[in-house]
mmCIF file of C-alpha atoms and ligand atoms in Angstrom:
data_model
loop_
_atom_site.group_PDB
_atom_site.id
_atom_site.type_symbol
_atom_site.label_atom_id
_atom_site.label_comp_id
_atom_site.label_asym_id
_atom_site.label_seq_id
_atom_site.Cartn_x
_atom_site.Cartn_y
_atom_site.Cartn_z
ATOM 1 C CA UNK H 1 85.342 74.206 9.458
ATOM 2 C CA UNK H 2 84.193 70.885 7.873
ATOM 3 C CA UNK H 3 81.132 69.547 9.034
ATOM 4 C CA UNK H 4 81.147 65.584 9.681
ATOM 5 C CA UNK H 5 78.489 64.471 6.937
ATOM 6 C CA UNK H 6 77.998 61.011 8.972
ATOM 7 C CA UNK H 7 79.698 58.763 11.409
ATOM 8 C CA UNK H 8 79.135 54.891 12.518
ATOM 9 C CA UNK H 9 78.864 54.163 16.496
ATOM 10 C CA UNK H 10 78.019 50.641 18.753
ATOM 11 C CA UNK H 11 74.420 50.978 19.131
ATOM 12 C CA UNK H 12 73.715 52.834 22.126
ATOM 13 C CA UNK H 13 72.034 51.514 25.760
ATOM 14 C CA UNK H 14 69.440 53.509 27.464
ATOM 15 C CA UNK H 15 70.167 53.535 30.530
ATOM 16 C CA UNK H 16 67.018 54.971 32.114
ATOM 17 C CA UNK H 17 63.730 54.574 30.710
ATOM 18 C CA UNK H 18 60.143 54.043 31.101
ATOM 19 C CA UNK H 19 58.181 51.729 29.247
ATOM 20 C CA UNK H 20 54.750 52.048 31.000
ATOM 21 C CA UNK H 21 52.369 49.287 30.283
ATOM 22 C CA UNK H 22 49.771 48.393 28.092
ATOM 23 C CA UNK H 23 48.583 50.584 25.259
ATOM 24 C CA UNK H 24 51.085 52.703 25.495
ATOM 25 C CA UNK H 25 53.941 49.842 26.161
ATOM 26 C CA UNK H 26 53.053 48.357 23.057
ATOM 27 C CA UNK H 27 53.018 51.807 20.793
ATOM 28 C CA UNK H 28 56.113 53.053 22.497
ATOM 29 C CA UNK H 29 58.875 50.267 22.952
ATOM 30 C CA UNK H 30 59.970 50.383 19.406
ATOM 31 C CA UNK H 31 61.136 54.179 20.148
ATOM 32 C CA UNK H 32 63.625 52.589 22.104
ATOM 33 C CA UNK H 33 64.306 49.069 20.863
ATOM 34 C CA UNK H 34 65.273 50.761 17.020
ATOM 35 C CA UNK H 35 68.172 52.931 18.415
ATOM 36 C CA UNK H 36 69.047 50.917 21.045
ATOM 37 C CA UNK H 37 70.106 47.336 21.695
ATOM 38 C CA UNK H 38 69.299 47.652 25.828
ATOM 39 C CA UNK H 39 67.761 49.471 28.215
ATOM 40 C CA UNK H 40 67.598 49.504 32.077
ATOM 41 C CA UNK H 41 63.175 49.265 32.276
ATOM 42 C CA UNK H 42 62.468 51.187 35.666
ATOM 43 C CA UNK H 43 59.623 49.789 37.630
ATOM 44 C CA UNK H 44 57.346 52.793 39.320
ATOM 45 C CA UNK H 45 54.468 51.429 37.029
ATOM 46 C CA UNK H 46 50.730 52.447 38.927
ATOM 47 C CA UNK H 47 50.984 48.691 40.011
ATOM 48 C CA UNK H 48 55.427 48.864 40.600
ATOM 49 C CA UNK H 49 57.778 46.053 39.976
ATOM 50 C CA UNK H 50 58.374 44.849 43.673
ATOM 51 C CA UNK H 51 57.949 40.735 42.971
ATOM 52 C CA UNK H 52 59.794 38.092 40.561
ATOM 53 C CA UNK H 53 56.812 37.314 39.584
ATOM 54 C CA UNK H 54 55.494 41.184 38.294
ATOM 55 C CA UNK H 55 59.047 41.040 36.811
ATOM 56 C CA UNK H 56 58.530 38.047 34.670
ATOM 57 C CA UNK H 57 55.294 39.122 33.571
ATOM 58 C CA UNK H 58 56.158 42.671 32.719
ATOM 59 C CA UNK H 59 59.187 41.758 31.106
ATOM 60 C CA UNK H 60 56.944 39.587 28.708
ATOM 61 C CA UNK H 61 54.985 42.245 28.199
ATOM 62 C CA UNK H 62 57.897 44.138 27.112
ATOM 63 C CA UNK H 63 59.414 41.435 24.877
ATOM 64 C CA UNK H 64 55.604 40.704 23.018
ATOM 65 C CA UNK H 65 55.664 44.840 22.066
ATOM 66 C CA UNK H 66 58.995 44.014 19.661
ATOM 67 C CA UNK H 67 59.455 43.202 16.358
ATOM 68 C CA UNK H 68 59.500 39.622 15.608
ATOM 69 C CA UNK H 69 63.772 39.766 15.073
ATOM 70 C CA UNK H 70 64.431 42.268 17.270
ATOM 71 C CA UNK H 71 67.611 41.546 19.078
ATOM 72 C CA UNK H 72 66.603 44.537 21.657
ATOM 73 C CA UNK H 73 66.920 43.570 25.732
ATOM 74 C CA UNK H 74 65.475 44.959 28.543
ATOM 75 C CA UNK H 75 67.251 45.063 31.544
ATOM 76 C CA UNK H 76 64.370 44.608 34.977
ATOM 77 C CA UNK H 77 64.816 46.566 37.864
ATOM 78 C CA UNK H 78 63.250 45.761 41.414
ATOM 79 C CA UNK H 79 61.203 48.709 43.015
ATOM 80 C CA UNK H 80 62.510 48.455 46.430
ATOM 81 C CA UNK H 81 60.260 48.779 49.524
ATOM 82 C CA UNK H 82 60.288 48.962 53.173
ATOM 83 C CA UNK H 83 58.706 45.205 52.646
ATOM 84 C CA UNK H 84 62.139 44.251 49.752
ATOM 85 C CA UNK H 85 63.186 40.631 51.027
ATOM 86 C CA UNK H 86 66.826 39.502 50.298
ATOM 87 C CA UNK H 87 66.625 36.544 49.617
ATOM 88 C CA UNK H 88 63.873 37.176 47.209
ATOM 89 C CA UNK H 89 66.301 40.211 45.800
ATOM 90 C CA UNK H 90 69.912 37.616 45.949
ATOM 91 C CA UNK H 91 67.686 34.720 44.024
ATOM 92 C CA UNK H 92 66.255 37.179 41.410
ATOM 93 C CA UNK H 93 69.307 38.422 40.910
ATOM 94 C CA UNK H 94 70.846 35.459 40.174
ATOM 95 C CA UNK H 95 68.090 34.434 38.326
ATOM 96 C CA UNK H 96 68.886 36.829 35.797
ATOM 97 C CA UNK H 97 65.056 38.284 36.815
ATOM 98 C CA UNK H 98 66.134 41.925 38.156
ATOM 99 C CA UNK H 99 69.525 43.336 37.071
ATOM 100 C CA UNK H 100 68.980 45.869 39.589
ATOM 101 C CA UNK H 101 67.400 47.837 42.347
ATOM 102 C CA UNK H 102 65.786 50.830 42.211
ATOM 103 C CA UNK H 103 65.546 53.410 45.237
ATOM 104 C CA UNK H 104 63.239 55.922 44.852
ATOM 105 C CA UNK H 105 62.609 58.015 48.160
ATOM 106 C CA UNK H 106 58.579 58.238 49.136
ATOM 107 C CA UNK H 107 56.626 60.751 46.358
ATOM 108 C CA UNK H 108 59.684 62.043 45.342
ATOM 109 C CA UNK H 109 58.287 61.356 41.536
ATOM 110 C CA UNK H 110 55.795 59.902 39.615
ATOM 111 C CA UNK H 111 54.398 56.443 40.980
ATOM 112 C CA UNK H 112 57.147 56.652 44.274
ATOM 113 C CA UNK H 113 54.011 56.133 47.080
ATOM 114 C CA UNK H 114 55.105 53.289 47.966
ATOM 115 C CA UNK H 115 58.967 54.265 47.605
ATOM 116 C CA UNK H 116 61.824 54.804 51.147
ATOM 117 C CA UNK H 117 60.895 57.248 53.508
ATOM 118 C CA UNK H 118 64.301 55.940 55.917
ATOM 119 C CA UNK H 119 67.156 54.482 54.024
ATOM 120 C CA UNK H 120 67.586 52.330 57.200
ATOM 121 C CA UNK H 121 64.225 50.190 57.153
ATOM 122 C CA UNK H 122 66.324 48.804 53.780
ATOM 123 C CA UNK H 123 69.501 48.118 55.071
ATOM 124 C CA UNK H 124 69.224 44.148 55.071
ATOM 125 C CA UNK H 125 69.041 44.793 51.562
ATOM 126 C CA UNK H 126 71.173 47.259 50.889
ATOM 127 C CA UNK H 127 73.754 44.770 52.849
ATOM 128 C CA UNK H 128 72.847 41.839 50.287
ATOM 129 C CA UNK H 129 72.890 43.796 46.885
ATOM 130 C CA UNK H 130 76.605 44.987 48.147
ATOM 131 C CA UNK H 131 77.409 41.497 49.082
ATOM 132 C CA UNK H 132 75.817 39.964 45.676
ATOM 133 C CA UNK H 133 77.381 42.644 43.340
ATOM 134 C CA UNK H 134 73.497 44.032 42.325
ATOM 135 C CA UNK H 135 73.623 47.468 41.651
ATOM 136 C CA UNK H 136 71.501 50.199 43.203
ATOM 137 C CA UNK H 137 69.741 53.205 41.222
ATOM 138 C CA UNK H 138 68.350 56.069 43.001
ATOM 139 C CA UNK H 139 66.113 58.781 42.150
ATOM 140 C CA UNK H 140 68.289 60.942 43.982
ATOM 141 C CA UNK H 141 66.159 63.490 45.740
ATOM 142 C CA UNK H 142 65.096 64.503 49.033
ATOM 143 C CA UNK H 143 61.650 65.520 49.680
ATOM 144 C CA UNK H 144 60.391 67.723 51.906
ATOM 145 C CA UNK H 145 57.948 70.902 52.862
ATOM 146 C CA UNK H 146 60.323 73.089 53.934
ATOM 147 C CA UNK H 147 63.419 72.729 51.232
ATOM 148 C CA UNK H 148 62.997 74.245 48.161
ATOM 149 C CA UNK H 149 62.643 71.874 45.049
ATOM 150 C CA UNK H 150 65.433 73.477 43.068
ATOM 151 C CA UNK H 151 67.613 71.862 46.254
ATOM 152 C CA UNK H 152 66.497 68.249 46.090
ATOM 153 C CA UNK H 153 69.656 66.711 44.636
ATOM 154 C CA UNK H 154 71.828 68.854 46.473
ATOM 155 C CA UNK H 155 70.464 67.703 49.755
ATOM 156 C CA UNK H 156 69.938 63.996 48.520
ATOM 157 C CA UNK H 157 73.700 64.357 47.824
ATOM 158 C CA UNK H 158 74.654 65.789 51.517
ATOM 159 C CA UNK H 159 72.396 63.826 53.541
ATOM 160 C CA UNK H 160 72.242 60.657 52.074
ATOM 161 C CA UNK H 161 74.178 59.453 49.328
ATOM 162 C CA UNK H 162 77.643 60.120 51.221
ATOM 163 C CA UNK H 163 76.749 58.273 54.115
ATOM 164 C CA UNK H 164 75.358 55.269 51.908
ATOM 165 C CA UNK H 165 78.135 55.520 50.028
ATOM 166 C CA UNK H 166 80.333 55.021 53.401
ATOM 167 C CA UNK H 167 77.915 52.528 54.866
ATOM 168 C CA UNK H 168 78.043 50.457 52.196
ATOM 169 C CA UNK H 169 81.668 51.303 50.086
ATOM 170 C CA UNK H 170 81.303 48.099 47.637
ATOM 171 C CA UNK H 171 78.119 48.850 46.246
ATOM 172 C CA UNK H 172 77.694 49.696 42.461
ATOM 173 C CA UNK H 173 75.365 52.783 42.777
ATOM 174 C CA UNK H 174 74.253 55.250 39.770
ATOM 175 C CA UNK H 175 72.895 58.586 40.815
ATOM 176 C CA UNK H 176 69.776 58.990 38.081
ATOM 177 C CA UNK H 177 69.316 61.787 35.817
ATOM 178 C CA UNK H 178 71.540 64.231 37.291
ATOM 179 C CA UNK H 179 70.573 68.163 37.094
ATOM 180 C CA UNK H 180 73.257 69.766 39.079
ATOM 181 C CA UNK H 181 76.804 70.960 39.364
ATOM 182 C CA UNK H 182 76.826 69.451 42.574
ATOM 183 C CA UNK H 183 76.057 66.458 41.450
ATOM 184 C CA UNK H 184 78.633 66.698 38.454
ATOM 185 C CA UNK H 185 81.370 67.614 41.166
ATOM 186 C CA UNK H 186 80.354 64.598 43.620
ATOM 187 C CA UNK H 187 80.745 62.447 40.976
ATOM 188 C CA UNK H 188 83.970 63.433 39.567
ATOM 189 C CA UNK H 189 85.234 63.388 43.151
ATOM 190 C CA UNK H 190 84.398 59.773 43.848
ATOM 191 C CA UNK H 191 86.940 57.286 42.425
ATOM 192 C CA UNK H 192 85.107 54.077 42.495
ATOM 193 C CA UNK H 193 81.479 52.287 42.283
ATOM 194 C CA UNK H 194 79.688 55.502 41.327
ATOM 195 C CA UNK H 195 78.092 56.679 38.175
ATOM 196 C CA UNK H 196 75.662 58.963 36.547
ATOM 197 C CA UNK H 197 73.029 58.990 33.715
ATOM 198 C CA UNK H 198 72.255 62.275 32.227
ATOM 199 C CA UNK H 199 69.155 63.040 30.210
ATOM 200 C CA UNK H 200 68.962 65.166 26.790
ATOM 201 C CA UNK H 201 66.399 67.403 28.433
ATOM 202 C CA UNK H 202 68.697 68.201 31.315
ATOM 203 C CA UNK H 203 71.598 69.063 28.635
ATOM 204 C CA UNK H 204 69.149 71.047 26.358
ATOM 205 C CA UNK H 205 67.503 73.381 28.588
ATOM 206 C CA UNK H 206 67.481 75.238 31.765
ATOM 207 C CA UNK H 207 64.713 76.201 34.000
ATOM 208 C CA UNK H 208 64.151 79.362 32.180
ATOM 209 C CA UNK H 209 63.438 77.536 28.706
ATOM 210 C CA UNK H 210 60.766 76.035 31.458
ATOM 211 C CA UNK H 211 59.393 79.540 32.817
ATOM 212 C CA UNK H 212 60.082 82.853 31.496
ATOM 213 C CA UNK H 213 58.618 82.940 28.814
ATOM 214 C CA UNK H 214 55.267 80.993 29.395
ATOM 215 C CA UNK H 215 54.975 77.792 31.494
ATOM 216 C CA UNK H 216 56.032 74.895 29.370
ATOM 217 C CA UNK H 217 54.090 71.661 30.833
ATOM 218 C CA UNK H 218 56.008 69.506 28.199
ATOM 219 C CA UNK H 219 59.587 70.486 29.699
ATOM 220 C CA UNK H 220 58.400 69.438 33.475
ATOM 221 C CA UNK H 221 60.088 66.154 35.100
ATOM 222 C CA UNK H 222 62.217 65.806 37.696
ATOM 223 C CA UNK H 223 64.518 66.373 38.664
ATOM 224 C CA UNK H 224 63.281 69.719 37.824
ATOM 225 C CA UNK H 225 65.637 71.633 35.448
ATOM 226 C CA UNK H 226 67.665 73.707 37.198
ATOM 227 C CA UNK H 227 69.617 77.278 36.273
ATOM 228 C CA UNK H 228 72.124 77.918 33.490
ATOM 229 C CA UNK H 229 75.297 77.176 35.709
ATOM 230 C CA UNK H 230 74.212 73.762 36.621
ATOM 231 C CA UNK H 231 73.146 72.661 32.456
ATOM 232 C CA UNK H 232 76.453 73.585 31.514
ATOM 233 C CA UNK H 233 78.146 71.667 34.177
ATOM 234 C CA UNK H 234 76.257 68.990 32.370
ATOM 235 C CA UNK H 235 77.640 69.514 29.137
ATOM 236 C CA UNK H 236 80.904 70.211 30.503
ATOM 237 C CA UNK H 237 80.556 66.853 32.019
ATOM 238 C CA UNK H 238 79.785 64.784 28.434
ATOM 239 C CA UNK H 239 82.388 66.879 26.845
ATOM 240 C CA UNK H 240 85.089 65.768 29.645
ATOM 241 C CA UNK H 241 84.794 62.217 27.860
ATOM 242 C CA UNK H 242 84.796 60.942 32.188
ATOM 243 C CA UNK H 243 83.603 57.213 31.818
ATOM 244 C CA UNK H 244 81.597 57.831 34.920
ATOM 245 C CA UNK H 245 78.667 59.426 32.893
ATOM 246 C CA UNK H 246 76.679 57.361 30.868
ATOM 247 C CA UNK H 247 73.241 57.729 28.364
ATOM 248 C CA UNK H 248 70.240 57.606 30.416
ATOM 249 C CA UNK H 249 66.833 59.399 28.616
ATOM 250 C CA UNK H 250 64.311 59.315 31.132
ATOM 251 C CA UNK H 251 62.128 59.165 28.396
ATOM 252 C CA UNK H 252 58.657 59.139 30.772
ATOM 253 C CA UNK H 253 55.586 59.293 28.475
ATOM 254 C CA UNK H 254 52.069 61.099 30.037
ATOM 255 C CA UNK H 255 48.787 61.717 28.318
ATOM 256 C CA UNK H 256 48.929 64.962 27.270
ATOM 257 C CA UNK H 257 46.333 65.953 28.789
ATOM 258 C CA UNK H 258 47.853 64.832 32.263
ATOM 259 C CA UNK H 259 50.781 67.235 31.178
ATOM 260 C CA UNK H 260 49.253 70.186 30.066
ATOM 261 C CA UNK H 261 46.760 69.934 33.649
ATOM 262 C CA UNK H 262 45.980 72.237 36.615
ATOM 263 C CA UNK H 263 48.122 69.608 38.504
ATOM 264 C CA UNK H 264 51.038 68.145 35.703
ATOM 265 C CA UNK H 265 52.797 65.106 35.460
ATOM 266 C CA UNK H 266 56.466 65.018 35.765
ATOM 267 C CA UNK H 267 57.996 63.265 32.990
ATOM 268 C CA UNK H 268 59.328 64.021 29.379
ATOM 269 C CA UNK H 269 58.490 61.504 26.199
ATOM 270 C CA UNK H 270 62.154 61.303 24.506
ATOM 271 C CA UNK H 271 63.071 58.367 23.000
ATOM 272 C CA UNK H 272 61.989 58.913 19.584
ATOM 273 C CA UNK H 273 64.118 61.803 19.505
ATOM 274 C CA UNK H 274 67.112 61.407 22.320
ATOM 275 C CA UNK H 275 70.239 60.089 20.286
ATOM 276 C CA UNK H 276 69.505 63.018 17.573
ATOM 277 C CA UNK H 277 69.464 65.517 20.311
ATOM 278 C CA UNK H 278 72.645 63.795 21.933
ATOM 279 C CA UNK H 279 74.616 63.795 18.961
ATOM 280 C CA UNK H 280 73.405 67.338 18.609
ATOM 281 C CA UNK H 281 74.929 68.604 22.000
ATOM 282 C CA UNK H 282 77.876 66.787 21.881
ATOM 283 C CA UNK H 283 78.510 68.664 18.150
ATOM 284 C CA UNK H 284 77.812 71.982 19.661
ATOM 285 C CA UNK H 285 80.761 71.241 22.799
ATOM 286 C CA UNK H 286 82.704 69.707 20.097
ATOM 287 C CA UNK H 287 83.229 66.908 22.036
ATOM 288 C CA UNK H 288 81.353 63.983 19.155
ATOM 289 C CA UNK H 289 85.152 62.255 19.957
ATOM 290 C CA UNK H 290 83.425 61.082 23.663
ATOM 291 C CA UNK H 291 80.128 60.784 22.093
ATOM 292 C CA UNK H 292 80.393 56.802 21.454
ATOM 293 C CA UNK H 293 81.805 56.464 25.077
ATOM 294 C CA UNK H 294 78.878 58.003 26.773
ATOM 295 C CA UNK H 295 75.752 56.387 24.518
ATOM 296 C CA UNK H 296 77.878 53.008 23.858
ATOM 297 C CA UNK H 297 80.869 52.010 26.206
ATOM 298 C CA UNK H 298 80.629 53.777 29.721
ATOM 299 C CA UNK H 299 77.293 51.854 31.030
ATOM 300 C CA UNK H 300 78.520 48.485 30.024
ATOM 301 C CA UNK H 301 81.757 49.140 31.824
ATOM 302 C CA UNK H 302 80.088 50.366 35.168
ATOM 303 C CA UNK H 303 77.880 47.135 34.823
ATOM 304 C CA UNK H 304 80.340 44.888 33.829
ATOM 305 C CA UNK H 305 78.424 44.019 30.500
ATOM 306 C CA UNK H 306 80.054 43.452 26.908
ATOM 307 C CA UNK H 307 79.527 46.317 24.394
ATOM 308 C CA UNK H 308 76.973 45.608 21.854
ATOM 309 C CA UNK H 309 78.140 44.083 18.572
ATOM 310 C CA UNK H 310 75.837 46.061 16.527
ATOM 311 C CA UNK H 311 75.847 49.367 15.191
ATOM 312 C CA UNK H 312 74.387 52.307 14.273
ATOM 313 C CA UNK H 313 74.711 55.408 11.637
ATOM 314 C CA UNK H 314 74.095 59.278 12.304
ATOM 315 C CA UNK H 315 73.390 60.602 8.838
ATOM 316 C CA UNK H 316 73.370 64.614 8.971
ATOM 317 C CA UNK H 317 69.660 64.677 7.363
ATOM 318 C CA UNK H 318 67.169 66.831 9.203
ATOM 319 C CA UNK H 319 64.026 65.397 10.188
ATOM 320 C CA UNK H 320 60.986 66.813 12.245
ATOM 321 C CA UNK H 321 59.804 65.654 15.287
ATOM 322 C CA UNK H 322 56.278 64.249 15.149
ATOM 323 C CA UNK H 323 53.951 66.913 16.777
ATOM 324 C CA UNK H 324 51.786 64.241 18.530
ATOM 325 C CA UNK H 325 52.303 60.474 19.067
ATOM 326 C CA UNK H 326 49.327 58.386 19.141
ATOM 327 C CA UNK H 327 48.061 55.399 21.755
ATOM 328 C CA UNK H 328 44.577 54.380 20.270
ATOM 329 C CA UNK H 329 42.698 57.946 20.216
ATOM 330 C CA UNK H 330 44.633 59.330 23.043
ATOM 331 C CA UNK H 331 47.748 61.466 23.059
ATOM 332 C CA UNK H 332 51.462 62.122 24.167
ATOM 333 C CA UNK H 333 53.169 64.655 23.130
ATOM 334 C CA UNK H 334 56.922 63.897 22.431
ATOM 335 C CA UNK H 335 60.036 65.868 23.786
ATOM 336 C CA UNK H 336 60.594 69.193 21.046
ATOM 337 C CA UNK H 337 57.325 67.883 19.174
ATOM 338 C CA UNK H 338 56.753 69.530 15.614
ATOM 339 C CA UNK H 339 60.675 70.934 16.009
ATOM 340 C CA UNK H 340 63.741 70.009 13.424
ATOM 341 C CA UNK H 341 66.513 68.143 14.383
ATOM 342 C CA UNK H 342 69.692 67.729 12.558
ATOM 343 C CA UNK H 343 70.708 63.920 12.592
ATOM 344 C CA UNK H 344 68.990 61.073 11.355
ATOM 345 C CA UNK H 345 69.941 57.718 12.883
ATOM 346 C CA UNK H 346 69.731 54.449 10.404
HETATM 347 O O1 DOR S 1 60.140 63.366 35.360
HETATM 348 C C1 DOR S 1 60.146 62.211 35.775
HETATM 349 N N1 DOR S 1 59.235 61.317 35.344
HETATM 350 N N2 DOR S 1 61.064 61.856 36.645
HETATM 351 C C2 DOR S 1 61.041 60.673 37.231
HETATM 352 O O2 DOR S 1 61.880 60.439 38.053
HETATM 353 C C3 DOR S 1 59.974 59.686 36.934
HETATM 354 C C4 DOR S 1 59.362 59.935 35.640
HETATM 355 C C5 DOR S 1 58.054 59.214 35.435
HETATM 356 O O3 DOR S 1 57.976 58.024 35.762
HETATM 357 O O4 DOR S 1 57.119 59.818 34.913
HETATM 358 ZN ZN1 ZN S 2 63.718 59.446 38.688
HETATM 359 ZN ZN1 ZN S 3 63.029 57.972 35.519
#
């Protein structure tokens, strides 16, 4: 078979990421901002995104990291709380301040202390993002002692994202970073106001890549991965070309030496890396004829934006992964650091 030597796409959103702040803000935004022309910012910062005002600053913050002509936007999200006022979240919204709401259920992840223990201390606001047209994005997991971790989506899923979904039928709600089949099947079942990011990491490897064969620090986040069956319902998903899945990374940078800990961090460093490894996946399911859909087209539809104007080039050129990233002396370690991958993007 003939191999595709290069191919032209609309530069890609990122659905998902996490910028951090300070030193590492500034070293890392251009990761994203160079392959992509948006990105949904997510707010569990140490101090989170809960006011306009930690918005506007934080969004400054972002814009000062970019090149002086970079067209690149980021997209604010509100960290909601059981303290989230609506009229603060209707005026922001309409401010163009937040572009969304982000639900992340009480230490489900990193930074979520201060996140939703009862999805029913929110419902004023959950009532005003439906009514206002803001969407909501969940870290879709349920936390608890006695469920095992491999069965947080699964039970986020059951418990509460079917009765949201029927409490509140209008509102535009992405499930984040999706690990599962059932997650993959829940979506394709839904017909309307419901979509999914998936992450490279969840489509490249399973939770033994993670464990049998030495711990792997580096390939902890959460969701967790999860078995065999439930990564290739991922890629089955991508490869279906179903508009409902979009391009989110996750990319979640850590101090290495947070990673590699007697306690880790959850959270995988991607960006530099996550449209090569994309384009790589989607080669292997043969399925590069959806791959502009899912990095370029299918977010923008769910959120009613335009598609980007620019565009972007996959060269097939292999290049290797930087085995350490620098922020002043200290260290992250990037996603498949030191490890060859097959597309270069221009
Ligand atoms: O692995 C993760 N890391 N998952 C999340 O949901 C949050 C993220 C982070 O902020 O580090
Ligand atoms: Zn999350
Ligand atoms: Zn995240």
């Amino acid at each position: 078979m003939i191999k595709i030597k290069q191919f032209t796409i609309i530069k890609p959103d990122d659905w998902h990421v996490h910028f951090r702040n300070g030193k590492i803000l500034k070293t890392i935004v251009k990761y994203t901002s160079n392959f992509y022309e948006r990105a949904m910012v997510m707010p569990n910062l140490s101090s989170p995104i809960i006011t306009i005002k930690s918005a506007k600053k934080y969004k400054k913050n972002i814009l000062n990291a970019l090149k002086k002509n970079s067209t690149f936007t980021p997209l604010m999200t509100c960290y909601l709380t059981i303290d989230t006022d609506p009229d603060d979240i209707e005026y922001a919204f309409y401010e163009k301040i937040f572009f969304a709401a982000k639900l992340y259920p009480k230490n489900s992840t990193s930074y979520s202390k201060f996140g939703i223990k009862k999805i029913k201390t929110i419902t004023n606001v959950l009532e005003r993002m439906q009514k206002i047209g803001m969407p909501l994005l969940v870290h879709g997991e349920i936390v608890d002692k006695n469920m095992d971790i491999f069965d947080r989506e699964k039970f986020f899923i059951d418990k509460i994202l079917i009765k949201l979904r029927k409490d509140f039928p209008e509102l535009k709600i992405v499930l984040e970073h999706i690990s599962t089949k059932e997650a993959v099947d829940y979506i394709q079942s839904v017909k309307k106001n419901l979509g999914a990011t998936i992450t490279p990491h969840h489509l490249m490897y399973n939770r033994n890549d993670m464990l049998s064969n030495g711990i792997r620090p580096h390939l902890y986040c959460l969701p967790i991965l999860k078995s065999k069956t439930h990564q290739e319902a991922l890629r089955k998903a991508i490869s279906s070309g179903n508009k409902k899945f979009f391009l989110g990374t996750d990319s979640a940078p850590h101090y290495y030496y947070n990673k590699e800990s007697h306690c880790g961090s959850a959270g995988i460093f991607n960006s530099l890396s996550s449209l090569s490894i994309y384009a790589e996946i989607f080669e292997k399911m043969h399925a590069l004829n959806h791959f502009e859909s899912f990095c370029s087209r299918n977010g923008a539809l769910f959120y009613s934006l335009p598609e980007n104007k620019n565009t972007i080039t996959f060269i097939r050129k292999s290049w290797k992964i930087p085995d350490k990233i620098f922020v002043g002396e200290k260290i992250i370690i990037p996603f498949l650091a030191g490890k060859m991958v097959k597309w270069t993007i221009e």
